[in-house]
């Protein structure tokens, strides 16, 4: 029987761990410690009185695979199913995705015709790249960069344009440094995992979904469940200052006083855990510190009327085109329900920086919101031909928001988990620093950490 479990970090991973722990009677006390003034981490939505919703972090969740199913099951358990806004695969936002290359928007090929024809900005049909793939023998390396893997199997053009853009869109990262083994495990393992979702999502062929009040509604519902369930002691504005262990349990130093716990589930960013662990587990601390992160500027813009020259999910920008600009999401297309009531508007989100933040914008501590806003509106003008100014905007600077799984990331994880086992540390790692950066992955990591401790619940 675990007596007291402390969950460090009240982002979606920590909340998920608490949610699953609170279903088990193997634990007598659960304490959730969050350093910030709100729960939910990067899941953050602005809701205006006129009904408009703007996402400052993730904006749509995919239902596919075991991790996608897991999140939808949680949504159902929280009684949020009537709040779900699904986007199906035959929706224009799913079918139309663009690349901005050579100063122009190019629709990404979809369907058989697109794969058989030569579609700009590519110089040959994608099916030829696929034929090349069949003839390539498997790589001998234990790990390689995403760019090298795709170049070797599908050609450098596809790697330079499509894969470069994709890695910028998903990881805000550089495909020449990111590990194919850790970032795209299905590619590395060359197997497609089954993609059954909860029956409704499968029947209706959902590509992604959001919630009527924005994705922040998910952590809010979890927080409410924790507070009303009576099993979890919830603390915000409570940063962890240090951790010390006597081999059997933990003493957690807070700004005021200490808390004792028999086990810790750490759903903090790796660097934050490293700082807290400083003397308790020096070698582990060192490994945690080596997991890099990038900063992304997210600029939400709202324009009067319908201003888009094309409809679709949005467009990505390869690093060869513009290093600082990662892409633009056409939020009004997949989720028109988040537009204000009243006359038509267009909501867009411009993503900037990532692995190129310092190089293009300088120190995140010193960059001004005005500079980022100007850069975002300029991009909308030059990429989409929008000549009017936005009627509303908000700039969010997400510092160190996306961990970067560089080459050898899998080995580092193996070493860290081995160290925890060898030293019998009552510690579990959860969150985006380790086994996946998507919302689904992080929610699943919280669940796994809880179930490893108390068994399936």
Short mmCIF file of C-alpha atoms in Angstrom, two decimals:
data_model
loop_
_atom_site.label_atom_id
_atom_site.label_comp_id
_atom_site.label_asym_id
_atom_site.label_seq_id
_atom_site.Cartn_x
_atom_site.Cartn_y
_atom_site.Cartn_z
CA UNK A 1 0.00 0.00 0.00
CA UNK A 2 1.37 3.41 -1.01
CA UNK A 3 0.68 5.85 1.80
CA UNK A 4 1.20 9.29 0.31
CA UNK A 5 1.86 10.02 -3.35
CA UNK A 6 2.90 13.53 -4.36
CA UNK A 7 2.32 14.56 -7.97
CA UNK A 8 4.62 17.41 -8.99
CA UNK A 9 3.27 19.61 -11.79
CA UNK A 10 -0.37 20.39 -12.51
CA UNK A 11 -0.16 20.38 -16.29
CA UNK A 12 -2.29 17.87 -18.18
CA UNK A 13 0.17 15.03 -17.36
CA UNK A 14 0.06 15.63 -13.59
CA UNK A 15 -3.73 16.04 -13.65
CA UNK A 16 -4.06 12.76 -15.57
CA UNK A 17 -1.86 10.98 -12.99
CA UNK A 18 -4.08 12.31 -10.15
CA UNK A 19 -7.25 11.34 -12.02
CA UNK A 20 -6.10 7.72 -12.28
CA UNK A 21 -4.56 7.54 -8.80
CA UNK A 22 -7.78 8.84 -7.27
CA UNK A 23 -9.68 5.82 -8.64
CA UNK A 24 -7.50 3.43 -6.63
CA UNK A 25 -7.72 2.61 -2.94
CA UNK A 26 -4.06 1.57 -2.86
CA UNK A 27 -3.21 5.17 -1.96
CA UNK A 28 -4.29 6.86 1.23
CA UNK A 29 -3.32 10.41 0.27
CA UNK A 30 -2.62 12.21 -3.03
CA UNK A 31 -1.07 15.68 -3.07
CA UNK A 32 -0.88 17.73 -6.28
CA UNK A 33 1.69 20.56 -6.29
CA UNK A 34 1.63 23.19 -9.05
CA UNK A 35 4.02 26.15 -9.04
CA UNK A 36 1.87 28.35 -11.25
CA UNK A 37 -1.39 30.17 -10.47
CA UNK A 38 -3.41 27.90 -12.77
CA UNK A 39 -3.59 24.24 -13.80
CA UNK A 40 -3.36 22.85 -17.31
CA UNK A 41 0.15 23.90 -18.33
CA UNK A 42 0.28 24.70 -22.05
CA UNK A 43 -3.45 24.02 -22.52
CA UNK A 44 -4.66 27.59 -22.31
CA UNK A 45 -7.68 29.25 -23.96
CA UNK A 46 -9.00 32.81 -24.00
CA UNK A 47 -12.81 32.98 -24.03
CA UNK A 48 -14.34 36.31 -24.91
CA UNK A 49 -17.82 37.41 -23.90
CA UNK A 50 -18.96 37.45 -27.54
CA UNK A 51 -18.31 33.70 -27.75
CA UNK A 52 -14.91 33.80 -29.47
CA UNK A 53 -12.34 31.23 -28.28
CA UNK A 54 -8.59 31.49 -28.93
CA UNK A 55 -6.07 28.74 -28.16
CA UNK A 56 -2.59 29.77 -26.96
CA UNK A 57 -1.26 26.21 -26.93
CA UNK A 58 -2.47 22.98 -28.57
CA UNK A 59 -5.70 23.53 -30.55
CA UNK A 60 -6.89 20.15 -31.80
CA UNK A 61 -6.44 16.60 -30.52
CA UNK A 62 -6.26 13.51 -32.73
CA UNK A 63 -8.45 10.56 -31.75
CA UNK A 64 -6.28 7.85 -33.37
CA UNK A 65 -4.55 4.94 -31.69
CA UNK A 66 -4.53 3.71 -28.09
CA UNK A 67 -3.41 7.08 -26.72
CA UNK A 68 -6.16 8.91 -28.66
CA UNK A 69 -8.78 6.48 -27.37
CA UNK A 70 -7.50 6.94 -23.83
CA UNK A 71 -8.05 10.71 -23.99
CA UNK A 72 -11.57 10.36 -25.40
CA UNK A 73 -12.44 7.86 -22.65
CA UNK A 74 -11.28 10.42 -20.07
CA UNK A 75 -13.39 13.13 -21.77
CA UNK A 76 -16.40 10.80 -21.48
CA UNK A 77 -15.72 9.98 -17.81
CA UNK A 78 -15.54 13.71 -17.07
CA UNK A 79 -18.97 14.18 -18.67
CA UNK A 80 -17.63 16.38 -21.47
CA UNK A 81 -18.83 14.33 -24.46
CA UNK A 82 -21.54 16.89 -25.34
CA UNK A 83 -18.79 19.56 -25.48
CA UNK A 84 -16.71 17.80 -28.16
CA UNK A 85 -16.34 19.49 -31.57
CA UNK A 86 -15.21 16.82 -34.06
CA UNK A 87 -13.56 17.48 -37.43
CA UNK A 88 -13.94 14.54 -39.83
CA UNK A 89 -11.43 13.35 -42.45
CA UNK A 90 -13.64 14.57 -45.29
CA UNK A 91 -13.77 18.10 -43.84
CA UNK A 92 -11.93 20.74 -45.87
CA UNK A 93 -9.59 21.38 -42.90
CA UNK A 94 -8.48 17.73 -43.00
CA UNK A 95 -8.16 17.49 -46.78
CA UNK A 96 -6.45 20.83 -47.48
CA UNK A 97 -3.05 21.47 -45.94
CA UNK A 98 -0.57 23.82 -47.53
CA UNK A 99 3.17 24.50 -47.73
CA UNK A 100 4.48 28.01 -48.28
CA UNK A 101 7.46 27.57 -50.63
CA UNK A 102 9.04 30.02 -53.08
CA UNK A 103 6.72 32.79 -51.96
CA UNK A 104 3.58 30.77 -52.80
CA UNK A 105 1.06 28.48 -51.15
CA UNK A 106 1.09 24.89 -52.47
CA UNK A 107 -1.63 22.42 -51.52
CA UNK A 108 -0.18 19.20 -50.19
CA UNK A 109 -1.11 16.18 -52.32
CA UNK A 110 -4.02 14.15 -50.99
CA UNK A 111 -5.60 11.03 -52.48
CA UNK A 112 -4.14 8.75 -55.15
CA UNK A 113 -4.08 11.39 -57.92
CA UNK A 114 -1.90 13.71 -55.85
CA UNK A 115 0.61 10.95 -55.21
CA UNK A 116 0.84 9.92 -58.88
CA UNK A 117 1.22 13.42 -60.36
CA UNK A 118 4.09 15.85 -60.00
CA UNK A 119 2.70 18.46 -57.64
CA UNK A 120 4.60 21.69 -56.94
CA UNK A 121 6.73 22.40 -54.94
CA UNK A 122 8.01 18.85 -55.65
CA UNK A 123 9.92 18.06 -58.85
CA UNK A 124 8.68 14.46 -59.21
CA UNK A 125 5.63 12.43 -58.16
CA UNK A 126 5.64 11.32 -54.52
CA UNK A 127 4.94 7.74 -55.64
CA UNK A 128 8.49 7.67 -57.10
CA UNK A 129 9.83 8.50 -53.66
CA UNK A 130 7.76 5.62 -52.33
CA UNK A 131 9.17 3.23 -54.95
CA UNK A 132 12.66 4.26 -53.90
CA UNK A 133 11.67 3.37 -50.31
CA UNK A 134 10.93 -0.28 -51.27
CA UNK A 135 14.46 -0.75 -52.61
CA UNK A 136 16.30 0.69 -49.62
CA UNK A 137 17.75 -1.68 -47.09
CA UNK A 138 17.23 -0.99 -43.40
CA UNK A 139 19.65 1.40 -41.68
CA UNK A 140 22.26 -0.17 -39.39
CA UNK A 141 22.31 2.72 -36.90
CA UNK A 142 20.58 2.54 -33.53
CA UNK A 143 19.24 6.02 -34.18
CA UNK A 144 19.43 8.69 -36.88
CA UNK A 145 18.00 12.11 -37.54
CA UNK A 146 14.51 12.41 -39.05
CA UNK A 147 16.04 14.25 -42.04
CA UNK A 148 18.68 11.60 -42.67
CA UNK A 149 16.13 8.77 -42.37
CA UNK A 150 13.69 10.36 -44.83
CA UNK A 151 16.45 11.50 -47.25
CA UNK A 152 17.86 7.98 -47.36
CA UNK A 153 14.49 6.36 -47.97
CA UNK A 154 12.43 8.97 -49.83
CA UNK A 155 14.94 11.46 -51.22
CA UNK A 156 16.32 14.80 -50.03
CA UNK A 157 13.67 16.96 -51.70
CA UNK A 158 10.89 15.46 -49.62
CA UNK A 159 13.07 15.70 -46.49
CA UNK A 160 14.08 19.32 -47.19
CA UNK A 161 10.55 20.58 -47.84
CA UNK A 162 7.79 18.37 -46.43
CA UNK A 163 9.56 16.70 -43.49
CA UNK A 164 11.40 19.88 -42.52
CA UNK A 165 8.02 21.68 -42.41
CA UNK A 166 6.29 18.84 -40.57
CA UNK A 167 8.92 18.76 -37.80
CA UNK A 168 8.57 22.53 -37.46
CA UNK A 169 4.77 22.19 -37.21
CA UNK A 170 4.77 19.36 -34.67
CA UNK A 171 7.97 19.83 -32.62
CA UNK A 172 8.92 23.43 -33.56
CA UNK A 173 12.21 21.62 -34.13
CA UNK A 174 14.98 21.00 -36.63
CA UNK A 175 14.57 17.66 -38.44
CA UNK A 176 18.35 17.54 -38.90
CA UNK A 177 18.77 17.19 -35.13
CA UNK A 178 15.60 15.39 -34.05
CA UNK A 179 15.74 11.62 -33.55
CA UNK A 180 13.57 9.48 -35.81
CA UNK A 181 13.54 6.74 -33.17
CA UNK A 182 12.11 9.00 -30.44
CA UNK A 183 10.04 11.50 -32.46
CA UNK A 184 8.48 9.15 -35.01
CA UNK A 185 8.58 5.65 -33.50
CA UNK A 186 6.12 4.13 -36.02
CA UNK A 187 8.49 5.13 -38.86
CA UNK A 188 11.51 3.77 -37.02
CA UNK A 189 9.71 0.51 -36.26
CA UNK A 190 8.27 0.57 -39.81
CA UNK A 191 4.90 -0.58 -38.61
CA UNK A 192 1.58 1.19 -38.59
CA UNK A 193 -0.14 0.86 -35.25
CA UNK A 194 -3.85 0.13 -35.33
CA UNK A 195 -5.92 3.24 -35.40
CA UNK A 196 -9.25 2.23 -33.91
CA UNK A 197 -10.73 5.03 -31.83
CA UNK A 198 -13.75 5.06 -29.57
CA UNK A 199 -16.63 3.71 -31.66
CA UNK A 200 -18.22 7.13 -32.35
CA UNK A 201 -14.94 8.70 -33.48
CA UNK A 202 -14.23 5.67 -35.69
CA UNK A 203 -17.73 5.51 -37.20
CA UNK A 204 -17.78 9.22 -37.95
CA UNK A 205 -14.18 9.19 -39.19
CA UNK A 206 -12.85 11.97 -36.93
CA UNK A 207 -9.47 13.48 -37.84
CA UNK A 208 -9.25 15.73 -34.77
CA UNK A 209 -11.44 17.33 -32.11
CA UNK A 210 -11.64 20.26 -29.74
CA UNK A 211 -14.08 21.40 -27.03
CA UNK A 212 -16.74 24.11 -27.26
CA UNK A 213 -15.07 26.20 -24.56
CA UNK A 214 -11.55 25.48 -25.85
CA UNK A 215 -9.09 22.79 -24.77
CA UNK A 216 -8.51 24.50 -21.39
CA UNK A 217 -11.89 23.02 -20.50
CA UNK A 218 -10.20 19.59 -20.14
CA UNK A 219 -7.78 20.57 -17.32
CA UNK A 220 -10.58 22.63 -15.72
CA UNK A 221 -12.85 19.56 -15.60
CA UNK A 222 -10.01 17.47 -14.17
CA UNK A 223 -9.27 20.11 -11.51
CA UNK A 224 -12.94 20.22 -10.55
CA UNK A 225 -13.03 16.42 -10.31
CA UNK A 226 -9.94 16.48 -8.02
CA UNK A 227 -11.41 19.20 -5.77
CA UNK A 228 -14.84 17.56 -5.48
CA UNK A 229 -13.66 13.97 -5.25
CA UNK A 230 -12.09 14.50 -1.84
CA UNK A 231 -9.14 12.20 -2.58
CA UNK A 232 -6.66 14.78 -3.88
CA UNK A 233 -5.17 17.67 -1.94
CA UNK A 234 -4.73 20.38 -4.58
CA UNK A 235 -2.16 23.19 -4.27
CA UNK A 236 -1.39 25.88 -6.83
CA UNK A 237 1.15 28.72 -6.47
CA UNK A 238 3.25 26.09 -4.68
CA UNK A 239 6.60 25.65 -6.44
CA UNK A 240 8.83 22.77 -5.36
CA UNK A 241 12.13 24.21 -4.12
CA UNK A 242 13.99 20.97 -3.46
CA UNK A 243 13.70 17.21 -2.98
CA UNK A 244 15.61 15.03 -0.57
CA UNK A 245 15.29 11.31 0.04
CA UNK A 246 16.30 9.02 2.88
CA UNK A 247 15.97 5.99 0.62
CA UNK A 248 12.41 5.11 1.61
CA UNK A 249 10.50 8.33 1.00
CA UNK A 250 10.81 11.99 0.10
CA UNK A 251 10.92 15.31 1.82
CA UNK A 252 9.62 18.02 -0.50
CA UNK A 253 10.82 21.54 0.30
CA UNK A 254 8.29 24.25 -0.50
CA UNK A 255 8.64 28.03 -0.11
CA UNK A 256 6.90 27.61 3.24
CA UNK A 257 7.53 24.34 5.05
CA UNK A 258 7.96 20.79 3.79
CA UNK A 259 5.77 17.84 2.81
CA UNK A 260 6.61 14.17 3.22
CA UNK A 261 5.67 11.63 0.53
CA UNK A 262 6.28 7.91 0.04
CA UNK A 263 6.38 8.20 -3.75
CA UNK A 264 6.66 11.03 -6.25
CA UNK A 265 5.23 11.19 -9.76
CA UNK A 266 7.19 14.02 -11.38
CA UNK A 267 5.21 15.59 -14.23
CA UNK A 268 7.46 18.65 -14.27
CA UNK A 269 9.63 19.65 -17.23
CA UNK A 270 12.91 17.68 -17.05
CA UNK A 271 15.00 20.78 -16.22
CA UNK A 272 12.67 21.79 -13.37
CA UNK A 273 12.93 18.29 -11.89
CA UNK A 274 16.73 18.42 -12.31
CA UNK A 275 16.90 21.64 -10.27
CA UNK A 276 14.72 20.21 -7.50
CA UNK A 277 16.71 16.95 -7.35
CA UNK A 278 20.06 18.68 -7.32
CA UNK A 279 21.75 16.80 -4.46
CA UNK A 280 19.31 13.90 -4.06
CA UNK A 281 20.34 12.19 -7.31
CA UNK A 282 23.17 14.03 -9.02
CA UNK A 283 23.69 11.66 -12.03
CA UNK A 284 19.94 11.63 -12.75
CA UNK A 285 19.85 15.40 -12.43
CA UNK A 286 22.60 15.67 -15.03
CA UNK A 287 20.75 13.46 -17.54
CA UNK A 288 17.50 15.40 -17.04
CA UNK A 289 19.28 18.68 -17.65
CA UNK A 290 20.43 17.47 -21.08
CA UNK A 291 16.87 17.24 -22.47
CA UNK A 292 16.64 20.40 -24.57
CA UNK A 293 13.52 22.53 -25.06
CA UNK A 294 12.49 25.29 -27.48
CA UNK A 295 10.48 28.49 -27.10
CA UNK A 296 7.54 29.23 -29.39
CA UNK A 297 5.70 32.51 -29.94
CA UNK A 298 1.99 31.96 -30.58
CA UNK A 299 0.15 34.97 -32.02
CA UNK A 300 -3.67 34.80 -32.25
CA UNK A 301 -5.17 37.19 -34.79
CA UNK A 302 -8.78 38.00 -35.60
CA UNK A 303 -9.82 39.72 -38.84
CA UNK A 304 -13.15 41.23 -39.81
CA UNK A 305 -14.96 39.20 -42.50
CA UNK A 306 -13.67 36.20 -44.47
CA UNK A 307 -10.12 37.04 -45.56
CA UNK A 308 -8.58 33.68 -46.53
CA UNK A 309 -7.64 33.11 -50.20
CA UNK A 310 -7.83 29.32 -49.61
CA UNK A 311 -9.63 27.08 -47.12
CA UNK A 312 -7.89 24.36 -45.18
CA UNK A 313 -6.18 23.57 -41.91
CA UNK A 314 -3.34 26.02 -42.47
CA UNK A 315 0.14 26.16 -43.96
CA UNK A 316 3.62 25.19 -42.81
CA UNK A 317 6.82 26.94 -43.79
CA UNK A 318 10.11 25.05 -44.36
CA UNK A 319 13.22 26.52 -42.70
CA UNK A 320 14.72 27.25 -46.13
CA UNK A 321 11.86 29.72 -46.78
CA UNK A 322 11.75 31.56 -43.44
CA UNK A 323 13.63 30.34 -40.40
CA UNK A 324 11.60 32.28 -37.84
CA UNK A 325 8.12 31.48 -39.10
CA UNK A 326 6.91 27.92 -38.48
CA UNK A 327 3.39 28.12 -39.88
CA UNK A 328 -0.07 29.66 -39.82
CA UNK A 329 -3.20 27.81 -38.66
CA UNK A 330 -6.54 28.87 -40.15
CA UNK A 331 -8.49 28.30 -36.91
CA UNK A 332 -11.85 29.45 -38.29
CA UNK A 333 -11.88 26.63 -40.86
CA UNK A 334 -11.80 23.55 -38.59
CA UNK A 335 -13.57 25.26 -35.67
CA UNK A 336 -16.00 27.95 -36.88
CA UNK A 337 -17.86 27.36 -33.58
CA UNK A 338 -15.06 29.33 -31.89
CA UNK A 339 -15.76 32.47 -33.94
CA UNK A 340 -17.59 35.33 -32.21
CA UNK A 341 -21.36 35.60 -32.54
CA UNK A 342 -22.41 38.36 -34.93
CA UNK A 343 -20.77 39.15 -38.27
CA UNK A 344 -18.22 36.83 -39.93
CA UNK A 345 -14.60 36.90 -38.78
CA UNK A 346 -11.43 34.92 -39.52
CA UNK A 347 -9.28 33.62 -36.67
CA UNK A 348 -5.65 32.74 -37.45
CA UNK A 349 -2.72 31.62 -35.32
CA UNK A 350 0.86 32.35 -36.35
CA UNK A 351 3.55 30.11 -34.82
CA UNK A 352 7.11 31.44 -34.68
CA UNK A 353 10.55 30.63 -33.31
CA UNK A 354 11.05 27.11 -32.04
CA UNK A 355 14.59 25.84 -32.65
CA UNK A 356 15.29 29.13 -34.48
CA UNK A 357 13.96 31.51 -31.80
CA UNK A 358 17.26 32.94 -30.47
CA UNK A 359 18.75 33.21 -33.96
CA UNK A 360 15.80 35.18 -35.37
CA UNK A 361 14.26 37.03 -32.41
CA UNK A 362 17.07 37.06 -29.83
CA UNK A 363 16.73 36.35 -26.12
CA UNK A 364 13.13 35.33 -25.21
CA UNK A 365 13.50 37.37 -22.00
CA UNK A 366 14.06 40.56 -23.99
CA UNK A 367 11.87 40.22 -27.08
CA UNK A 368 8.86 42.58 -27.15
CA UNK A 369 5.29 41.50 -27.85
CA UNK A 370 5.05 44.28 -30.44
CA UNK A 371 7.95 42.82 -32.46
CA UNK A 372 6.28 39.39 -32.49
CA UNK A 373 2.88 40.87 -33.37
CA UNK A 374 4.36 42.88 -36.26
CA UNK A 375 6.19 39.83 -37.57
CA UNK A 376 2.98 37.74 -37.42
CA UNK A 377 0.79 40.31 -39.20
CA UNK A 378 3.47 40.80 -41.89
CA UNK A 379 3.45 37.03 -42.51
CA UNK A 380 -0.35 37.00 -42.90
CA UNK A 381 -0.08 39.87 -45.40
CA UNK A 382 2.73 38.35 -47.47
CA UNK A 383 1.62 34.69 -47.34
CA UNK A 384 -2.17 35.13 -47.59
CA UNK A 385 -2.51 38.54 -49.21
CA UNK A 386 -4.54 39.92 -46.29
CA UNK A 387 -4.23 43.71 -46.48
CA UNK A 388 -6.46 44.73 -43.55
CA UNK A 389 -5.14 44.89 -39.98
CA UNK A 390 -6.43 42.49 -37.35
CA UNK A 391 -9.29 43.77 -35.16
CA UNK A 392 -8.02 41.78 -32.18
CA UNK A 393 -4.75 40.05 -31.28
CA UNK A 394 -2.92 38.41 -28.41
CA UNK A 395 0.72 37.34 -28.18
CA UNK A 396 1.74 34.37 -26.01
CA UNK A 397 5.41 33.55 -25.53
CA UNK A 398 5.65 29.89 -24.51
CA UNK A 399 9.12 29.62 -23.00
CA UNK A 400 10.71 26.15 -23.15
CA UNK A 401 7.37 24.63 -24.16
CA UNK A 402 8.39 21.75 -26.43
CA UNK A 403 11.08 19.23 -25.47
CA UNK A 404 13.40 18.24 -28.33
CA UNK A 405 14.19 14.54 -28.66
CA UNK A 406 17.67 14.72 -30.14
CA UNK A 407 19.75 11.72 -31.26
CA UNK A 408 20.22 9.22 -28.45
CA UNK A 409 17.14 10.43 -26.52
CA UNK A 410 15.95 6.79 -26.14
CA UNK A 411 19.29 5.83 -24.58
CA UNK A 412 19.15 8.71 -22.10
CA UNK A 413 15.65 7.59 -21.03
CA UNK A 414 16.88 4.03 -20.61
CA UNK A 415 19.80 5.23 -18.46
CA UNK A 416 17.58 7.45 -16.30
CA UNK A 417 15.03 4.71 -15.66
CA UNK A 418 17.83 2.25 -14.92
CA UNK A 419 19.32 4.70 -12.38
CA UNK A 420 15.90 5.05 -10.67
CA UNK A 421 15.59 1.22 -10.45
CA UNK A 422 19.17 0.64 -9.30
CA UNK A 423 18.82 3.19 -6.50
CA UNK A 424 15.27 2.13 -5.56
CA UNK A 425 14.13 5.71 -5.91
CA UNK A 426 10.38 5.98 -5.25
CA UNK A 427 10.06 8.19 -8.33
CA UNK A 428 8.10 8.01 -11.61
CA UNK A 429 8.65 10.28 -14.62
CA UNK A 430 5.69 11.63 -16.59
CA UNK A 431 5.06 14.51 -18.98
CA UNK A 432 6.27 15.69 -22.37
CA UNK A 433 10.02 15.49 -21.63
CA UNK A 434 10.18 11.72 -22.13
CA UNK A 435 7.85 9.63 -24.28
CA UNK A 436 5.96 11.97 -26.61
CA UNK A 437 5.02 15.64 -26.79
CA UNK A 438 1.40 15.43 -28.00
CA UNK A 439 -1.49 16.08 -25.59
CA UNK A 440 -2.50 12.41 -25.95
CA UNK A 441 1.03 11.19 -25.16
CA UNK A 442 1.27 13.37 -22.06
CA UNK A 443 -2.15 12.31 -20.73
CA UNK A 444 -1.19 8.68 -21.33
CA UNK A 445 2.16 9.13 -19.55
CA UNK A 446 0.30 10.37 -16.44
CA UNK A 447 -1.99 7.37 -16.56
CA UNK A 448 0.93 4.94 -17.03
CA UNK A 449 2.83 6.42 -14.08
CA UNK A 450 -0.26 6.02 -11.88
CA UNK A 451 -0.99 2.47 -13.02
CA UNK A 452 2.63 1.35 -12.64
CA UNK A 453 2.21 2.31 -9.01
CA UNK A 454 -1.28 1.01 -8.15
CA UNK A 455 -2.07 -1.43 -10.96
CA UNK A 456 -4.76 -1.02 -13.62
CA UNK A 457 -7.72 1.02 -12.39
#
